[in-house]
mmCIF file of C-alpha atoms in Angstrom:
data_model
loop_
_atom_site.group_PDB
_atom_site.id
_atom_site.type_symbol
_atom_site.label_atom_id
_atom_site.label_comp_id
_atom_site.label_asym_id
_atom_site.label_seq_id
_atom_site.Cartn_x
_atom_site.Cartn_y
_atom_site.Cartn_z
ATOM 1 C CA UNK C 1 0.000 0.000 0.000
ATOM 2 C CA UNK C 2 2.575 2.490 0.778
ATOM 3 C CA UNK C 3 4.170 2.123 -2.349
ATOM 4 C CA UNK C 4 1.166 2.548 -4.780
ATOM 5 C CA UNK C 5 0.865 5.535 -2.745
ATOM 6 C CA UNK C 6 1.935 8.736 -4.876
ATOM 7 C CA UNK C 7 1.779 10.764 -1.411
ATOM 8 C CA UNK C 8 3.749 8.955 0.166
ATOM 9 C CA UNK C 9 6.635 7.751 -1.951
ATOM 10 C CA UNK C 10 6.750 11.383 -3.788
ATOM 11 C CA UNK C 11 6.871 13.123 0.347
ATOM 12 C CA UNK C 12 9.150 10.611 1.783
ATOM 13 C CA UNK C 13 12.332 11.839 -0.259
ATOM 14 C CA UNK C 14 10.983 15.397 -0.834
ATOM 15 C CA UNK C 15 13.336 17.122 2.006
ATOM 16 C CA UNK C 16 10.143 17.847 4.017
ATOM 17 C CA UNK C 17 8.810 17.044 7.585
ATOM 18 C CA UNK C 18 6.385 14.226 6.394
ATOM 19 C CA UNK C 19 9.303 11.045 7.240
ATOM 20 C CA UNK C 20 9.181 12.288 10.671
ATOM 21 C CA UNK C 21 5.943 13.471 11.016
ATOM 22 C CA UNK C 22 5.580 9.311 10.139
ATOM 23 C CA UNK C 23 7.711 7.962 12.337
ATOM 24 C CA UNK C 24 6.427 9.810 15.601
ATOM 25 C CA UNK C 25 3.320 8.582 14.252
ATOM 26 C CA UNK C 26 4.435 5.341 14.395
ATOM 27 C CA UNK C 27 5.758 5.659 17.354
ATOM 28 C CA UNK C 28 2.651 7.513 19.386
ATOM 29 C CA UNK C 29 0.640 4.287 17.642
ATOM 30 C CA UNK C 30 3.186 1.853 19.214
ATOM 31 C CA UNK C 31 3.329 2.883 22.854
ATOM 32 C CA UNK C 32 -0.592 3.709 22.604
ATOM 33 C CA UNK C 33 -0.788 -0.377 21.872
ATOM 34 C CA UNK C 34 1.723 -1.318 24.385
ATOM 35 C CA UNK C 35 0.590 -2.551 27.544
ATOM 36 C CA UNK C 36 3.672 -2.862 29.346
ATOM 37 C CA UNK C 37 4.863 -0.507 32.336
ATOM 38 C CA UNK C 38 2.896 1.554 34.261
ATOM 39 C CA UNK C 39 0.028 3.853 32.799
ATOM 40 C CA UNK C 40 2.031 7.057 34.280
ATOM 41 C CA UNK C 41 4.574 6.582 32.262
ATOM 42 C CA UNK C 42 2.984 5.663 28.955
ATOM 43 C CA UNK C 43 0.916 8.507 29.323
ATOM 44 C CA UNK C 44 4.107 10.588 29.521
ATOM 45 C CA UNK C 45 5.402 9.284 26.824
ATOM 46 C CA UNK C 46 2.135 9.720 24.668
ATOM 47 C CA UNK C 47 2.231 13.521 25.624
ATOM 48 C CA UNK C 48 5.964 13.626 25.150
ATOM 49 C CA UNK C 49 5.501 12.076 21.267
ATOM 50 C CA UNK C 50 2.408 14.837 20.876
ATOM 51 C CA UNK C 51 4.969 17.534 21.630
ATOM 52 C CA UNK C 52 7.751 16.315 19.247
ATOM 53 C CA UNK C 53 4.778 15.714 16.448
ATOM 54 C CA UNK C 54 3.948 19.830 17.445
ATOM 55 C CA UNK C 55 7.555 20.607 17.103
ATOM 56 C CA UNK C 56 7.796 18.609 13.896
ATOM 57 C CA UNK C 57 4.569 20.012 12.237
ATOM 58 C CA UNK C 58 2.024 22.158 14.675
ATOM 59 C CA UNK C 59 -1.054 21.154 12.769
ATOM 60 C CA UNK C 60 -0.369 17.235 12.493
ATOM 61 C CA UNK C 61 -1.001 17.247 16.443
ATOM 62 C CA UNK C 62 -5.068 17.050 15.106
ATOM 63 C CA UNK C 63 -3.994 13.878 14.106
ATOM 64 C CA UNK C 64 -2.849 12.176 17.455
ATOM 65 C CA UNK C 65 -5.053 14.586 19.518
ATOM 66 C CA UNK C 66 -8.043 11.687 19.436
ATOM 67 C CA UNK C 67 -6.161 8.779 20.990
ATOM 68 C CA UNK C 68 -3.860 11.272 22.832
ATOM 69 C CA UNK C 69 -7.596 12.327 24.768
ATOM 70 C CA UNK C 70 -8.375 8.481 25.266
ATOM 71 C CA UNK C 71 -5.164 7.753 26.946
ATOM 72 C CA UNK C 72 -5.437 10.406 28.696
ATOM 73 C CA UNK C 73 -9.412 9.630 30.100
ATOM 74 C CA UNK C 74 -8.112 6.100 30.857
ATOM 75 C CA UNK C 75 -5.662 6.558 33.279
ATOM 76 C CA UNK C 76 -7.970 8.086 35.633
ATOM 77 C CA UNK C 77 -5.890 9.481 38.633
ATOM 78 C CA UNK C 78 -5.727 13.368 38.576
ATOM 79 C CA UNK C 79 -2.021 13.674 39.557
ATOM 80 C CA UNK C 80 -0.483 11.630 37.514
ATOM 81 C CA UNK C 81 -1.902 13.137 34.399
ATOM 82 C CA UNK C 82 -1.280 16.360 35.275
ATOM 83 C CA UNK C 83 2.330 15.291 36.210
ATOM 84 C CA UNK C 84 2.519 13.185 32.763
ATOM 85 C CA UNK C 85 0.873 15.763 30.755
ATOM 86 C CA UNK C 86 3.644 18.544 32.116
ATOM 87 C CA UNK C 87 6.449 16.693 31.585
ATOM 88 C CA UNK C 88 5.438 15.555 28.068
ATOM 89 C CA UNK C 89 4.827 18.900 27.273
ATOM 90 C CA UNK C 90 8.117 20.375 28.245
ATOM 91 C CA UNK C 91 10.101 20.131 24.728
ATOM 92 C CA UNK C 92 6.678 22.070 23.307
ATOM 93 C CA UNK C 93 6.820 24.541 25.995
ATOM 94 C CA UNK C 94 10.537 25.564 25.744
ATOM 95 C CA UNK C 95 10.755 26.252 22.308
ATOM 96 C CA UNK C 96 7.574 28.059 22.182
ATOM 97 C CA UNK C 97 8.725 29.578 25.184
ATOM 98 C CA UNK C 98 11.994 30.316 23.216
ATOM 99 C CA UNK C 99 10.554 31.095 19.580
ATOM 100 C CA UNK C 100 8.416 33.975 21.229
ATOM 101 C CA UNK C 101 11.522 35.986 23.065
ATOM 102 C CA UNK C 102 14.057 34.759 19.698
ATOM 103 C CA UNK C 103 11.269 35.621 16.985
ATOM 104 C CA UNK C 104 8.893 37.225 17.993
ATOM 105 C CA UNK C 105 6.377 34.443 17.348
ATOM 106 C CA UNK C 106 5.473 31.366 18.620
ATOM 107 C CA UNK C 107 4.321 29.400 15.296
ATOM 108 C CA UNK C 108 6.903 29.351 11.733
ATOM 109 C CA UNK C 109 5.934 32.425 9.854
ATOM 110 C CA UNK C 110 4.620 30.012 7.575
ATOM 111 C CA UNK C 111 1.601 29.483 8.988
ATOM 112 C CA UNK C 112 1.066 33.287 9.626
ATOM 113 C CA UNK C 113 1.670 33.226 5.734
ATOM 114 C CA UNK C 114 -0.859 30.989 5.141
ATOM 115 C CA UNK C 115 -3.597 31.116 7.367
ATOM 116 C CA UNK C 116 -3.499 35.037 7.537
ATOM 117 C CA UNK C 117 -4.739 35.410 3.887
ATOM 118 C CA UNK C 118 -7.816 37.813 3.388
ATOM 119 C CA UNK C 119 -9.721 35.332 1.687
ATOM 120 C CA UNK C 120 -13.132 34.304 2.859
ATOM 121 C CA UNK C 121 -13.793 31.081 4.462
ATOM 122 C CA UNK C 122 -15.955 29.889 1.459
ATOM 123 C CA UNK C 123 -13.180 30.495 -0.893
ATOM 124 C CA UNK C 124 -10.953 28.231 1.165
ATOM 125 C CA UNK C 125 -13.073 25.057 1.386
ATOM 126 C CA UNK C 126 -14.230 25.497 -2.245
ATOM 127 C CA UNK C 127 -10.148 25.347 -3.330
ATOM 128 C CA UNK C 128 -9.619 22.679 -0.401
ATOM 129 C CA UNK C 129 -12.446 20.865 -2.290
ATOM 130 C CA UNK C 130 -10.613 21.488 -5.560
ATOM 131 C CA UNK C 131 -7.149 20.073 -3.692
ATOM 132 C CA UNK C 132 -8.946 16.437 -2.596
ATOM 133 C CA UNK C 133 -10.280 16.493 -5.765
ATOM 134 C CA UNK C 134 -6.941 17.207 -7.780
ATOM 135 C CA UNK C 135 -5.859 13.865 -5.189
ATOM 136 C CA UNK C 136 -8.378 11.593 -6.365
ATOM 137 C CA UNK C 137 -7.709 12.196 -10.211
ATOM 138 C CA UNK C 138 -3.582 11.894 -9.631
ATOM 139 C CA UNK C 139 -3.490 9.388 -7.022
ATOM 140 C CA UNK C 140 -6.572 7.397 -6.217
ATOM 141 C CA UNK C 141 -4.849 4.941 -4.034
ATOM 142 C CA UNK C 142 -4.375 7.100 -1.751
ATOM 143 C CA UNK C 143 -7.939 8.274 -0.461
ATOM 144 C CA UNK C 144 -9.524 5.019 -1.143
ATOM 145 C CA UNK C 145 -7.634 3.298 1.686
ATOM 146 C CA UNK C 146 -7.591 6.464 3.413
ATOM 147 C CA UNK C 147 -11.196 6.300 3.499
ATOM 148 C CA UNK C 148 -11.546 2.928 3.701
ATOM 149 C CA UNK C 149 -8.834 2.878 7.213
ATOM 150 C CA UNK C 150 -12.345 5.329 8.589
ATOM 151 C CA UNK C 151 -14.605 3.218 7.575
ATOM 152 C CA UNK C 152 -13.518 0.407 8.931
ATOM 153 C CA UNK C 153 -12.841 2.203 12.322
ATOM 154 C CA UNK C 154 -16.194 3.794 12.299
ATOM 155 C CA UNK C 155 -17.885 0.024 12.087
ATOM 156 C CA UNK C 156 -15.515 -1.257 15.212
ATOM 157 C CA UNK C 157 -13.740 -4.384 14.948
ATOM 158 C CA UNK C 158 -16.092 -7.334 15.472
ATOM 159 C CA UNK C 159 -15.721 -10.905 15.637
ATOM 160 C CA UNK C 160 -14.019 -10.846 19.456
ATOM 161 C CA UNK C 161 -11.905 -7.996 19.006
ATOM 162 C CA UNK C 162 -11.096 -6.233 21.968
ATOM 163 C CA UNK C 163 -13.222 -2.629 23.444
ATOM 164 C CA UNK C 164 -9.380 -1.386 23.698
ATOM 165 C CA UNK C 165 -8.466 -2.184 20.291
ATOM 166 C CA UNK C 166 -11.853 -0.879 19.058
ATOM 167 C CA UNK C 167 -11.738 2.574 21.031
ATOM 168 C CA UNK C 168 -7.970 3.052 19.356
ATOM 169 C CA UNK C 169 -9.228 2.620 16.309
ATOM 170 C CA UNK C 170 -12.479 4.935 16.263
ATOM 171 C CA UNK C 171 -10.047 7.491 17.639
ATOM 172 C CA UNK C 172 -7.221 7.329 15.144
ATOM 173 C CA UNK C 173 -9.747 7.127 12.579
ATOM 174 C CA UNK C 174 -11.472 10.258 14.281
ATOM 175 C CA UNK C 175 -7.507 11.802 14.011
ATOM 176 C CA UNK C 176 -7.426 10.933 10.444
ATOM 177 C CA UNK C 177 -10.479 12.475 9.787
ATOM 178 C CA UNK C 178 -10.003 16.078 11.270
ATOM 179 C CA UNK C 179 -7.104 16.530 10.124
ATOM 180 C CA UNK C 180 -8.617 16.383 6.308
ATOM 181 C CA UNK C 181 -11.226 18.344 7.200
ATOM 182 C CA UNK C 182 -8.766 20.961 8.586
ATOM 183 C CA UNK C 183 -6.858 20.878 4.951
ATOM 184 C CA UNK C 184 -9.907 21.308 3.198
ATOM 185 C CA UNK C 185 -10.914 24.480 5.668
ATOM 186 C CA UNK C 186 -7.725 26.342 4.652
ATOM 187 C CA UNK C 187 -8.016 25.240 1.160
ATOM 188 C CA UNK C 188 -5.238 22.478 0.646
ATOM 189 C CA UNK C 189 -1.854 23.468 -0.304
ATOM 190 C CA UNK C 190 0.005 24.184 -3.450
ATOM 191 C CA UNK C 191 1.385 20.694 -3.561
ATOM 192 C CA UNK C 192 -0.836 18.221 -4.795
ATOM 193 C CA UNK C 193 -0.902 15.179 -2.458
ATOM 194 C CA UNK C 194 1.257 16.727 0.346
ATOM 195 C CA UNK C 195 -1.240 17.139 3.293
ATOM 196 C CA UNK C 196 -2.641 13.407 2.134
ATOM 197 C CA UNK C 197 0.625 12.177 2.927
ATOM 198 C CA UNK C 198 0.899 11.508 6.910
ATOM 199 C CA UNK C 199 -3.354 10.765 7.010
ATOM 200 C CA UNK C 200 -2.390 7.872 4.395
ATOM 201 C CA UNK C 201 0.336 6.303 6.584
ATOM 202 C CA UNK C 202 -2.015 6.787 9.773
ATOM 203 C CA UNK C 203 -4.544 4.746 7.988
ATOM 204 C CA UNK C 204 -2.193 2.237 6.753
ATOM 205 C CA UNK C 205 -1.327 1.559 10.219
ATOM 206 C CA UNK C 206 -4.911 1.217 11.312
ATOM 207 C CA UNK C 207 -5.657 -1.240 8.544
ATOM 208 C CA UNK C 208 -2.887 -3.255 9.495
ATOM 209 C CA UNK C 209 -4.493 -3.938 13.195
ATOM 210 C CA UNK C 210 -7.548 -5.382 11.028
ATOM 211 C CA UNK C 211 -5.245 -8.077 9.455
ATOM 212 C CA UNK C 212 -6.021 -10.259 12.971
ATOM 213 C CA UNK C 213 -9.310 -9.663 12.938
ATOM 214 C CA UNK C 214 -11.770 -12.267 11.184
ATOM 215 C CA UNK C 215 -14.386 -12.206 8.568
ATOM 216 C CA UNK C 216 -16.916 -10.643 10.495
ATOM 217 C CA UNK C 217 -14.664 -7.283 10.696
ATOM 218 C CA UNK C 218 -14.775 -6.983 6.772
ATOM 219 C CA UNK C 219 -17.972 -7.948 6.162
#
């Protein structure tokens, strides 16, 4: 799948933030499934992988934000999140902390760039319609299994799976899904594919969680 993706292959080796925008991905996905160690501390490594994913691209956080709330709710004991959640959150604070009294600003002026336009809102989703679109025709691979990853999420996995396994899908798939609608609400991006990239490899990973799952799951 990866590799009949145009996204993905074309971002991978484009110089850009998407290979590690992937691998914290992959990582946030792999101590979310872990079970091992105490819930303290994989909760502050879940908040510590949400601030590097910040750091590597602010806007990708929408995309871990789902399951990063889940773990979060599970754990259950006031002080330890709010001791997990402030010491995962200390790379994020200190170089906001540090881009506002260096800069000037706490987010790349990139985003002021971008999001700062005087365009109206319609104008924005009707070109962020025009940029999923543009994906489809060029590289249908890509938001077939990315739609496919949700729908699969959305209709739980059956046939004994476990609630845990179910809840981390809806809420990856729930990621996935806001963070397209977020492209399309400040109209996609000059290159075509880009912002489908990371979403893609998120759903990859949730489709490969339904490769244990029986008949019932696909049915």
């Amino acid at each position: 799948a990866l590799l009949s993706s145009r996204a993905f292959t074309d971002y991978s080796t484009s110089g850009l933030e998407n290979p590690l925008v992937n691998l914290l991905i992959a990582a946030f996905a792999g101590v979310f499934l872990r079970e091992r160690g105490s819930p303290g501390r994989r909760l502050t490594a879940l908040w510590g992988l949400a601030s590097l994913v910040y750091l590597a691209r602010p806007d990708a956080v929408l995309m871990v934000a789902p399951l990063l709330l889940v773990a979060t709710l599970r754990v259950r004991q006031a002080p330890v999140i709010a001791r997990s959640v402030g010491l995962g959150l200390l790379p994020a604070l200190a170089w906001t902390g540090f881009a506002v009294l260096y800069y000037g600003f706490p987010f790349p002026n990139t985003a002021y760039a971008k999001l700062g336009m005087d365009v109206s809102a319609a104008q924005l989703w009707t070109q962020g319609v025009i940029y999923v679109i543009d994906v489809v025709d060029r590289d249908p691979v890509t938001p077939v299994l990315i739609a496919l990853a949700i729908v699969m999420a959305a209709a739980g996995l059956r046939g004994g799976a476990r609630r845990a396994d179910r809840a981390g899908h809806a809420a990856l798939a729930a990621g996935i899904a806001l963070y397209l609608v977020y492209i399309v609400s400040i109209g996609g991006d000059f290159m075509s594919g880009r912002f489908f990239a990371a979403p893609f490899f998120a759903a990859v990973l949730a489709l490969t969680r339904f490769a244990e799952a029986d008949w019932r799951a696909w049915a």
